[in-house]
Coordinates of C-alpha atoms in Angstrom, one line a residue:
X231 CA 2.2 -4.8 -1.1
X232 CA -1.5 -5.5 -0.6
X233 CA -2.0 -2.1 1.1
X234 CA -0.3 -0.3 -1.8
X235 CA -2.3 -2.2 -4.5
X236 CA -5.6 -1.7 -2.6
X237 CA -5.1 1.9 -1.6
X238 CA -2.4 3.5 -3.8
X239 CA -2.3 1.6 -7.0
X240 CA -1.8 4.7 -9.1
X241 CA 1.3 5.6 -7.2
X242 CA 2.8 2.2 -7.7
X243 CA 2.0 2.4 -11.4
X244 CA 3.6 5.8 -11.7
X245 CA 6.7 4.6 -9.9
X246 CA 6.9 1.6 -12.2
X247 CA 6.5 3.8 -15.2
X248 CA 9.4 6.1 -14.0
X249 CA 11.6 3.1 -13.5
X250 CA 10.8 1.5 -16.9
X251 CA 11.7 4.8 -18.6
X252 CA 14.9 5.2 -16.6
X253 CA 13.6 8.4 -15.0
X254 CA 15.3 7.7 -11.7
X255 CA 14.8 11.1 -10.2
X256 CA 11.0 10.7 -10.6
X257 CA 11.2 7.2 -9.3
X258 CA 13.0 8.3 -6.2
X259 CA 10.7 11.2 -5.6
X260 CA 7.7 8.9 -6.0
X261 CA 9.2 6.4 -3.5
X262 CA 9.8 9.2 -1.0
X263 CA 6.2 10.3 -1.5
X264 CA 4.9 6.8 -1.0
X265 CA 7.1 6.3 2.1
X266 CA 5.1 9.1 3.8
X267 CA 2.1 6.7 3.9
X268 CA 3.5 5.0 7.0
X269 CA 0.8 6.2 9.4
X270 CA -1.9 5.2 6.9
X271 CA -0.3 1.8 6.5
X272 CA -0.2 1.3 10.3
X273 CA -3.9 2.3 10.6
X274 CA -4.8 -0.1 7.7
X275 CA -2.9 -2.9 9.4
X276 CA -4.6 -2.3 12.7
X277 CA -8.0 -2.4 11.0
X278 CA -7.1 -5.6 9.1
X279 CA -5.9 -7.2 12.4
X280 CA -9.1 -6.3 14.1
X281 CA -11.2 -7.6 11.2
X282 CA -9.2 -10.8 11.1
X283 CA -9.7 -11.3 14.8
X284 CA -13.4 -10.8 14.5
X285 CA -13.7 -13.2 11.6
X286 CA -11.7 -15.9 13.4
X287 CA -13.8 -15.4 16.6
X288 CA -17.0 -15.9 14.6
X289 CA -15.6 -18.8 12.6
X290 CA -15.9 -17.1 9.2
X291 CA -13.4 -17.7 6.5
X292 CA -10.8 -14.9 6.0
X293 CA -10.5 -13.7 2.4

């Protein structure tokens, strides 16, 4: 969820709007579009893990 909020908030908001208005075809299409972000999510997760490891090694607080 954090990845989506930080990087693709507009897409989440659009999906929620479709769902609230009972536009289920639009909702499903948006979910399909968002699911194509898997490689970007994996890259973000790797970057986050590296950053977290560096922060732990230096004794800094993780935000």
